[in-house]
PDB file of C-alpha atoms in Angstrom:
ATOM      1  CA  UNK A 523      79.007 -90.786  22.354  1.00 39.00           C
ATOM      2  CA  UNK A 524      79.943 -87.054  22.911  1.00 40.00           C
ATOM      3  CA  UNK A 525      78.877 -84.544  20.455  1.00 46.00           C
ATOM      4  CA  UNK A 526      82.486 -84.069  19.253  1.00 42.00           C
ATOM      5  CA  UNK A 527      82.512 -87.701  18.199  1.00 47.00           C
ATOM      6  CA  UNK A 528      79.808 -87.359  15.650  1.00 55.00           C
ATOM      7  CA  UNK A 529      82.187 -87.839  12.739  1.00 48.00           C
ATOM      8  CA  UNK A 530      82.057 -90.661  10.159  1.00 52.00           C
ATOM      9  CA  UNK A 531      81.266 -93.416  12.654  1.00 52.00           C
ATOM     10  CA  UNK A 532      78.590 -91.163  14.271  1.00 87.00           C
ATOM     11  CA  UNK A 533      76.981 -90.474  10.964  1.00 90.00           C
ATOM     12  CA  UNK A 534      76.851 -94.056  10.078  1.00 91.00           C
ATOM     13  CA  UNK A 535      75.187 -94.897  13.339  1.00 93.00           C
ATOM     14  CA  UNK A 536      72.560 -92.127  12.943  1.00 96.00           C
ATOM     15  CA  UNK A 537      71.865 -93.313   9.360  1.00 95.00           C
ATOM     16  CA  UNK A 538      71.279 -96.783  10.520  1.00 96.00           C
ATOM     17  CA  UNK A 539      68.926 -95.444  13.258  1.00 97.00           C
ATOM     18  CA  UNK A 540      67.056 -93.564  10.448  1.00 97.00           C
ATOM     19  CA  UNK A 541      66.626 -96.793   8.386  1.00 97.00           C
ATOM     20  CA  UNK A 542      65.575 -98.545  11.532  1.00 98.00           C
ATOM     21  CA  UNK A 543      62.959 -95.948  12.377  1.00 98.00           C
ATOM     22  CA  UNK A 544      61.655 -95.793   8.759  1.00 98.00           C
ATOM     23  CA  UNK A 545      61.322 -99.689   8.895  1.00 98.00           C
ATOM     24  CA  UNK A 546      59.379 -99.490  12.163  1.00 98.00           C
ATOM     25  CA  UNK A 547      57.028 -96.748  10.675  1.00 97.00           C
ATOM     26  CA  UNK A 548      56.435 -98.762   7.546  1.00 96.00           C
ATOM     27  CA  UNK A 549      55.700-101.953   9.554  1.00 97.00           C
ATOM     28  CA  UNK A 550      53.471-100.104  11.926  1.00 96.00           C
ATOM     29  CA  UNK A 551      51.493 -98.273   9.129  1.00 95.00           C
ATOM     30  CA  UNK A 552      51.498-100.876   6.321  1.00 95.00           C
ATOM     31  CA  UNK A 553      51.888-104.213   8.129  1.00 94.00           C
ATOM     32  CA  UNK A 554      49.342-106.361  10.150  1.00 92.00           C
ATOM     33  CA  UNK A 555      47.404-104.862  13.094  1.00 91.00           C
ATOM     34  CA  UNK A 556      49.717-106.777  15.472  1.00 94.00           C
ATOM     35  CA  UNK A 557      52.637-104.437  14.467  1.00 96.00           C
ATOM     36  CA  UNK A 558      50.861-101.067  15.006  1.00 95.00           C
ATOM     37  CA  UNK A 559      52.618-100.429  18.282  1.00 96.00           C
ATOM     38  CA  UNK A 560      55.860-100.043  16.291  1.00 97.00           C
ATOM     39  CA  UNK A 561      54.789 -96.630  15.214  1.00 96.00           C
ATOM     40  CA  UNK A 562      54.551 -94.938  18.707  1.00 96.00           C
ATOM     41  CA  UNK A 563      57.510 -96.990  19.808  1.00 98.00           C
ATOM     42  CA  UNK A 564      59.586 -95.561  16.963  1.00 98.00           C
ATOM     43  CA  UNK A 565      58.602 -92.046  17.991  1.00 98.00           C
ATOM     44  CA  UNK A 566      59.613 -92.722  21.627  1.00 98.00           C
ATOM     45  CA  UNK A 567      62.989 -94.075  20.499  1.00 98.00           C
ATOM     46  CA  UNK A 568      63.570 -91.000  18.375  1.00 98.00           C
ATOM     47  CA  UNK A 569      62.929 -88.906  21.614  1.00 98.00           C
ATOM     48  CA  UNK A 570      65.457 -91.030  23.482  1.00 97.00           C
ATOM     49  CA  UNK A 571      68.183 -90.792  20.815  1.00 96.00           C
ATOM     50  CA  UNK A 572      69.937 -87.577  22.165  1.00 95.00           C
ATOM     51  CA  UNK A 573      70.285 -89.244  25.522  1.00 94.00           C
ATOM     52  CA  UNK A 574      71.676 -92.439  23.956  1.00 91.00           C
ATOM     53  CA  UNK A 575      74.134 -90.796  21.648  1.00 91.00           C
ATOM     54  CA  UNK A 576      75.027 -87.421  23.057  1.00 93.00           C
ATOM     55  CA  UNK A 577      76.303 -85.770  26.184  1.00 92.00           C
ATOM     56  CA  UNK A 578      74.828 -82.636  27.615  1.00 94.00           C
ATOM     57  CA  UNK A 579      76.794 -80.376  25.274  1.00 93.00           C
ATOM     58  CA  UNK A 580      75.755 -82.404  22.165  1.00 93.00           C
ATOM     59  CA  UNK A 581      72.116 -82.061  23.290  1.00 95.00           C
ATOM     60  CA  UNK A 582      72.400 -78.440  23.453  1.00 96.00           C
ATOM     61  CA  UNK A 583      74.164 -78.239  20.105  1.00 95.00           C
ATOM     62  CA  UNK A 584      71.262 -80.115  18.395  1.00 96.00           C
ATOM     63  CA  UNK A 585      68.714 -77.550  19.813  1.00 97.00           C
ATOM     64  CA  UNK A 586      67.501 -78.948  22.981  1.00 98.00           C
ATOM     65  CA  UNK A 587      67.630 -75.599  24.581  1.00 97.00           C
ATOM     66  CA  UNK A 588      65.308 -72.673  25.121  1.00 95.00           C
ATOM     67  CA  UNK A 589      64.702 -70.268  22.137  1.00 94.00           C
ATOM     68  CA  UNK A 590      66.447 -66.989  22.386  1.00 84.00           C
ATOM     69  CA  UNK A 591      63.073 -65.203  22.032  1.00 91.00           C
ATOM     70  CA  UNK A 592      59.550 -66.401  23.108  1.00 93.00           C
ATOM     71  CA  UNK A 593      58.090 -64.283  20.245  1.00 94.00           C
ATOM     72  CA  UNK A 594      58.908 -66.969  17.712  1.00 97.00           C
ATOM     73  CA  UNK A 595      56.289 -69.349  19.189  1.00 98.00           C
ATOM     74  CA  UNK A 596      53.117 -67.537  17.897  1.00 98.00           C
ATOM     75  CA  UNK A 597      54.844 -67.259  14.487  1.00 98.00           C
ATOM     76  CA  UNK A 598      55.603 -71.088  14.581  1.00 98.00           C
ATOM     77  CA  UNK A 599      52.022 -71.999  15.651  1.00 98.00           C
ATOM     78  CA  UNK A 600      50.506 -69.818  12.982  1.00 98.00           C
ATOM     79  CA  UNK A 601      52.885 -71.201  10.286  1.00 98.00           C
ATOM     80  CA  UNK A 602      52.118 -74.772  11.237  1.00 98.00           C
ATOM     81  CA  UNK A 603      48.381 -74.151  11.137  1.00 98.00           C
ATOM     82  CA  UNK A 604      48.608 -72.351   7.794  1.00 98.00           C
ATOM     83  CA  UNK A 605      50.756 -75.213   6.313  1.00 98.00           C
ATOM     84  CA  UNK A 606      48.075 -77.827   7.315  1.00 98.00           C
ATOM     85  CA  UNK A 607      45.274 -75.672   5.980  1.00 98.00           C
ATOM     86  CA  UNK A 608      46.968 -75.189   2.646  1.00 98.00           C
ATOM     87  CA  UNK A 609      47.598 -79.097   2.433  1.00 98.00           C
ATOM     88  CA  UNK A 610      43.943 -79.599   3.112  1.00 98.00           C
ATOM     89  CA  UNK A 611      42.703 -77.081   0.634  1.00 98.00           C
ATOM     90  CA  UNK A 612      45.007 -78.444  -2.140  1.00 98.00           C
ATOM     91  CA  UNK A 613      43.911 -82.020  -1.378  1.00 98.00           C
ATOM     92  CA  UNK A 614      40.277 -81.260  -1.624  1.00 98.00           C
ATOM     93  CA  UNK A 615      40.784 -79.060  -4.691  1.00 98.00           C
ATOM     94  CA  UNK A 616      42.596 -81.749  -6.615  1.00 98.00           C
ATOM     95  CA  UNK A 617      41.079 -84.989  -5.283  1.00 98.00           C
ATOM     96  CA  UNK A 618      37.877 -84.251  -3.348  1.00 97.00           C
ATOM     97  CA  UNK A 619      37.429 -86.753  -0.555  1.00 96.00           C
ATOM     98  CA  UNK A 620      38.741 -89.676  -2.514  1.00 95.00           C
ATOM     99  CA  UNK A 621      41.640 -91.965  -1.768  1.00 93.00           C
ATOM    100  CA  UNK A 622      44.048 -89.666  -3.501  1.00 97.00           C
ATOM    101  CA  UNK A 623      43.477 -86.903  -0.865  1.00 98.00           C
ATOM    102  CA  UNK A 624      46.255 -87.309   1.613  1.00 98.00           C
ATOM    103  CA  UNK A 625      44.149 -86.268   4.619  1.00 98.00           C
ATOM    104  CA  UNK A 626      41.473 -88.747   3.557  1.00 97.00           C
ATOM    105  CA  UNK A 627      44.269 -91.388   3.836  1.00 96.00           C
ATOM    106  CA  UNK A 628      45.066 -90.200   7.345  1.00 97.00           C
ATOM    107  CA  UNK A 629      41.385 -90.453   8.244  1.00 96.00           C
ATOM    108  CA  UNK A 630      41.239 -94.051   6.816  1.00 94.00           C
ATOM    109  CA  UNK A 631      44.419 -94.971   8.821  1.00 94.00           C
ATOM    110  CA  UNK A 632      42.697 -93.710  11.926  1.00 95.00           C
ATOM    111  CA  UNK A 633      39.684 -95.851  11.246  1.00 94.00           C
ATOM    112  CA  UNK A 634      41.849 -98.841  10.822  1.00 90.00           C
ATOM    113  CA  UNK A 635      43.425 -98.410  14.322  1.00 91.00           C
ATOM    114  CA  UNK A 636      40.170 -98.916  16.275  1.00 89.00           C
ATOM    115  CA  UNK A 637      36.372 -98.934  15.682  1.00 91.00           C
ATOM    116  CA  UNK A 638      35.156 -95.378  15.852  1.00 93.00           C
ATOM    117  CA  UNK A 639      31.431 -95.670  14.750  1.00 91.00           C
ATOM    118  CA  UNK A 640      29.227 -93.242  16.719  1.00 92.00           C
ATOM    119  CA  UNK A 641      32.142 -91.437  18.239  1.00 96.00           C
ATOM    120  CA  UNK A 642      31.821 -87.703  18.812  1.00 95.00           C
ATOM    121  CA  UNK A 643      34.327 -85.176  17.527  1.00 95.00           C
ATOM    122  CA  UNK A 644      35.598 -84.699  21.131  1.00 95.00           C
ATOM    123  CA  UNK A 645      36.272 -88.571  21.534  1.00 96.00           C
ATOM    124  CA  UNK A 646      38.038 -88.500  18.107  1.00 97.00           C
ATOM    125  CA  UNK A 647      40.304 -85.726  19.263  1.00 97.00           C
ATOM    126  CA  UNK A 648      40.977 -87.451  22.539  1.00 96.00           C
ATOM    127  CA  UNK A 649      41.959 -90.726  20.858  1.00 96.00           C
ATOM    128  CA  UNK A 650      43.929 -89.371  17.849  1.00 97.00           C
ATOM    129  CA  UNK A 651      44.804 -85.609  18.254  1.00 97.00           C
ATOM    130  CA  UNK A 652      46.345 -85.896  21.757  1.00 97.00           C
ATOM    131  CA  UNK A 653      48.886 -88.493  20.726  1.00 96.00           C
ATOM    132  CA  UNK A 654      49.468 -86.546  17.498  1.00 97.00           C
ATOM    133  CA  UNK A 655      50.474 -83.444  19.549  1.00 97.00           C
ATOM    134  CA  UNK A 656      53.070 -85.434  21.421  1.00 95.00           C
ATOM    135  CA  UNK A 657      54.633 -88.356  19.691  1.00 97.00           C
ATOM    136  CA  UNK A 658      55.528 -87.186  16.251  1.00 97.00           C
ATOM    137  CA  UNK A 659      56.231 -83.458  16.974  1.00 98.00           C
ATOM    138  CA  UNK A 660      58.714 -84.221  19.673  1.00 98.00           C
ATOM    139  CA  UNK A 661      60.119 -87.482  18.327  1.00 98.00           C
ATOM    140  CA  UNK A 662      60.566 -86.415  14.709  1.00 98.00           C
ATOM    141  CA  UNK A 663      61.883 -82.922  15.438  1.00 98.00           C
ATOM    142  CA  UNK A 664      64.439 -84.343  17.838  1.00 98.00           C
ATOM    143  CA  UNK A 665      65.603 -86.845  15.319  1.00 98.00           C
ATOM    144  CA  UNK A 666      65.312 -85.195  11.933  1.00 98.00           C
ATOM    145  CA  UNK A 667      65.977 -81.517  12.825  1.00 98.00           C
ATOM    146  CA  UNK A 668      68.262 -82.373  15.695  1.00 97.00           C
ATOM    147  CA  UNK A 669      70.303 -85.527  15.672  1.00 97.00           C
ATOM    148  CA  UNK A 670      70.201 -86.290  12.017  1.00 97.00           C
ATOM    149  CA  UNK A 671      70.694 -82.602  10.880  1.00 97.00           C
ATOM    150  CA  UNK A 672      73.757 -82.202  13.037  1.00 95.00           C
ATOM    151  CA  UNK A 673      75.183 -85.582  12.117  1.00 95.00           C
ATOM    152  CA  UNK A 674      74.931 -84.704   8.425  1.00 96.00           C
ATOM    153  CA  UNK A 675      76.522 -81.346   9.020  1.00 95.00           C
ATOM    154  CA  UNK A 676      79.674 -83.125  10.150  1.00 90.00           C
ATOM    155  CA  UNK A 677      80.232 -84.090   6.592  1.00 91.00           C
ATOM    156  CA  UNK A 678      78.144 -81.708   4.444  1.00 95.00           C
ATOM    157  CA  UNK A 679      77.073 -78.072   4.340  1.00 97.00           C
ATOM    158  CA  UNK A 680      74.054 -76.948   6.417  1.00 96.00           C
ATOM    159  CA  UNK A 681      72.043 -76.393   3.224  1.00 97.00           C
ATOM    160  CA  UNK A 682      72.864 -79.850   1.819  1.00 98.00           C
ATOM    161  CA  UNK A 683      72.138 -81.457   5.238  1.00 98.00           C
ATOM    162  CA  UNK A 684      68.758 -79.749   5.495  1.00 98.00           C
ATOM    163  CA  UNK A 685      67.811 -80.872   2.039  1.00 98.00           C
ATOM    164  CA  UNK A 686      68.849 -84.439   2.901  1.00 98.00           C
ATOM    165  CA  UNK A 687      67.065 -84.657   6.283  1.00 98.00           C
ATOM    166  CA  UNK A 688      63.824 -82.948   4.841  1.00 98.00           C
ATOM    167  CA  UNK A 689      63.956 -85.405   1.916  1.00 98.00           C
ATOM    168  CA  UNK A 690      64.067 -88.439   4.164  1.00 98.00           C
ATOM    169  CA  UNK A 691      61.268 -86.983   6.166  1.00 98.00           C
ATOM    170  CA  UNK A 692      59.157 -86.731   3.056  1.00 98.00           C
ATOM    171  CA  UNK A 693      59.969 -90.165   1.974  1.00 98.00           C
ATOM    172  CA  UNK A 694      58.974 -91.832   5.235  1.00 97.00           C
ATOM    173  CA  UNK A 695      55.692 -90.007   5.139  1.00 98.00           C
ATOM    174  CA  UNK A 696      54.773 -92.043   2.073  1.00 97.00           C
ATOM    175  CA  UNK A 697      53.637 -94.564   4.726  1.00 96.00           C
ATOM    176  CA  UNK A 698      50.802 -92.193   5.657  1.00 96.00           C
ATOM    177  CA  UNK A 699      49.791 -91.491   2.124  1.00 97.00           C
ATOM    178  CA  UNK A 700      51.094 -92.785  -1.248  1.00 97.00           C
ATOM    179  CA  UNK A 701      51.683 -96.336  -0.212  1.00 96.00           C
ATOM    180  CA  UNK A 702      48.498 -98.397   0.189  1.00 92.00           C
ATOM    181  CA  UNK A 703      48.437-101.834   1.912  1.00 89.00           C
ATOM    182  CA  UNK A 704      45.672-104.300   0.755  1.00 84.00           C
ATOM    183  CA  UNK A 705      45.063-107.917   0.403  1.00 82.00           C
ATOM    184  CA  UNK A 706      46.710-107.679  -2.975  1.00 84.00           C
ATOM    185  CA  UNK A 707      49.904-106.204  -1.459  1.00 89.00           C
ATOM    186  CA  UNK A 708      51.319-102.644  -1.308  1.00 93.00           C
ATOM    187  CA  UNK A 709      50.451-100.335  -4.143  1.00 94.00           C
ATOM    188  CA  UNK A 710      51.653 -96.884  -4.977  1.00 95.00           C
ATOM    189  CA  UNK A 711      49.514 -93.792  -5.649  1.00 97.00           C
ATOM    190  CA  UNK A 712      52.038 -92.154  -7.941  1.00 97.00           C
ATOM    191  CA  UNK A 713      50.575 -88.695  -8.652  1.00 98.00           C
ATOM    192  CA  UNK A 714      49.091 -87.878  -5.199  1.00 98.00           C
ATOM    193  CA  UNK A 715      51.964 -89.648  -3.412  1.00 98.00           C
ATOM    194  CA  UNK A 716      54.496 -87.488  -5.222  1.00 98.00           C
ATOM    195  CA  UNK A 717      52.512 -84.271  -4.473  1.00 98.00           C
ATOM    196  CA  UNK A 718      52.287 -85.452  -0.772  1.00 98.00           C
ATOM    197  CA  UNK A 719      56.070 -85.891  -0.627  1.00 98.00           C
ATOM    198  CA  UNK A 720      56.577 -82.321  -1.928  1.00 98.00           C
ATOM    199  CA  UNK A 721      54.109 -81.028   0.689  1.00 98.00           C
ATOM    200  CA  UNK A 722      55.906 -82.912   3.548  1.00 98.00           C
ATOM    201  CA  UNK A 723      59.312 -81.796   2.220  1.00 98.00           C
ATOM    202  CA  UNK A 724      57.961 -78.180   2.378  1.00 98.00           C
ATOM    203  CA  UNK A 725      56.575 -78.672   5.782  1.00 98.00           C
ATOM    204  CA  UNK A 726      59.990 -80.085   6.996  1.00 98.00           C
ATOM    205  CA  UNK A 727      61.823 -77.047   5.470  1.00 98.00           C
ATOM    206  CA  UNK A 728      59.409 -74.800   7.511  1.00 98.00           C
ATOM    207  CA  UNK A 729      60.288 -76.715  10.706  1.00 98.00           C
ATOM    208  CA  UNK A 730      64.056 -76.511   9.822  1.00 98.00           C
ATOM    209  CA  UNK A 731      63.866 -72.816   9.295  1.00 98.00           C
ATOM    210  CA  UNK A 732      62.237 -72.319  12.694  1.00 98.00           C
ATOM    211  CA  UNK A 733      64.996 -74.441  14.250  1.00 98.00           C
ATOM    212  CA  UNK A 734      67.635 -72.474  12.501  1.00 96.00           C
ATOM    213  CA  UNK A 735      66.165 -69.067  13.330  1.00 96.00           C
ATOM    214  CA  UNK A 736      65.559 -69.833  16.945  1.00 97.00           C
ATOM    215  CA  UNK A 737      68.565 -71.991  17.728  1.00 96.00           C
ATOM    216  CA  UNK A 738      66.085 -74.330  19.409  1.00 98.00           C
ATOM    217  CA  UNK A 739      64.033 -77.458  18.480  1.00 98.00           C
ATOM    218  CA  UNK A 740      61.064 -76.231  20.487  1.00 98.00           C
ATOM    219  CA  UNK A 741      59.582 -73.817  18.025  1.00 98.00           C
ATOM    220  CA  UNK A 742      59.782 -76.517  15.422  1.00 98.00           C
ATOM    221  CA  UNK A 743      58.047 -78.862  17.775  1.00 98.00           C
ATOM    222  CA  UNK A 744      55.279 -76.165  18.257  1.00 98.00           C
ATOM    223  CA  UNK A 745      54.793 -75.754  14.566  1.00 98.00           C
ATOM    224  CA  UNK A 746      54.717 -79.474  14.022  1.00 98.00           C
ATOM    225  CA  UNK A 747      52.128 -79.885  16.718  1.00 98.00           C
ATOM    226  CA  UNK A 748      50.078 -76.946  15.229  1.00 98.00           C
ATOM    227  CA  UNK A 749      50.182 -78.723  11.806  1.00 98.00           C
ATOM    228  CA  UNK A 750      48.876 -82.042  13.374  1.00 98.00           C
ATOM    229  CA  UNK A 751      46.151 -80.208  15.342  1.00 98.00           C
ATOM    230  CA  UNK A 752      44.890 -78.222  12.418  1.00 98.00           C
ATOM    231  CA  UNK A 753      45.069 -81.448  10.251  1.00 98.00           C
ATOM    232  CA  UNK A 754      42.906 -83.449  12.609  1.00 98.00           C
ATOM    233  CA  UNK A 755      40.459 -80.576  13.125  1.00 98.00           C
ATOM    234  CA  UNK A 756      39.981 -80.366   9.354  1.00 98.00           C
ATOM    235  CA  UNK A 757      39.750 -84.182   9.006  1.00 98.00           C
ATOM    236  CA  UNK A 758      37.125 -84.774  11.754  1.00 97.00           C
ATOM    237  CA  UNK A 759      35.131 -81.707  10.755  1.00 95.00           C
ATOM    238  CA  UNK A 760      35.103 -82.110   6.983  1.00 96.00           C
ATOM    239  CA  UNK A 761      36.262 -85.562   5.939  1.00 96.00           C
ATOM    240  CA  UNK A 762      35.053 -87.855   8.675  1.00 95.00           C
TER     241      UNK A 762
END
């Protein structure tokens, strides 16, 4: 589908993909262990979306191009690191290391993936941080700030489109904190889950601003990767 064809039909297709990716994430995070592979698979499919839906001109239009200035990358990395640090500080200040701390939930999710008893911090980073620097920063930025943003802009203003895609980004991150799977079923942490959604909405706005300022998705990917790196450093050093 060429970029010029992202009208009503194109938007419908992209929204269906968004629902499918959200369902894969929910199943991978909240479902049985046998479905965990759906999470990285969803990120890989997000990465592939521009090559499935767009021609070369469309890929350039969504931001798969070099930034006009390399000077934005240090800013992007610093902003992503600061955002993660603020999220960590707020979580500890409000909830300590309990289950309502969103980064404690991420740590619990990591422990559920594989046995990590006795692992060094280096081993933890090799197992969890390296994938977090690749899969979600690339896949989510391509899909949310790239494909979905541009598809929405075919119908709505840039501001409304940004609010919508950042809102969806925040909602799907309830799978990482806010929704808790147990033997009794899936329960909601209403207060901390709502705060976490606000934080993820703010992070998404940061990534979108970098995408808009640079004309490229790559600074947003750099900020997203810096957020994940700082998050894991803080988790493994203070909450593990």
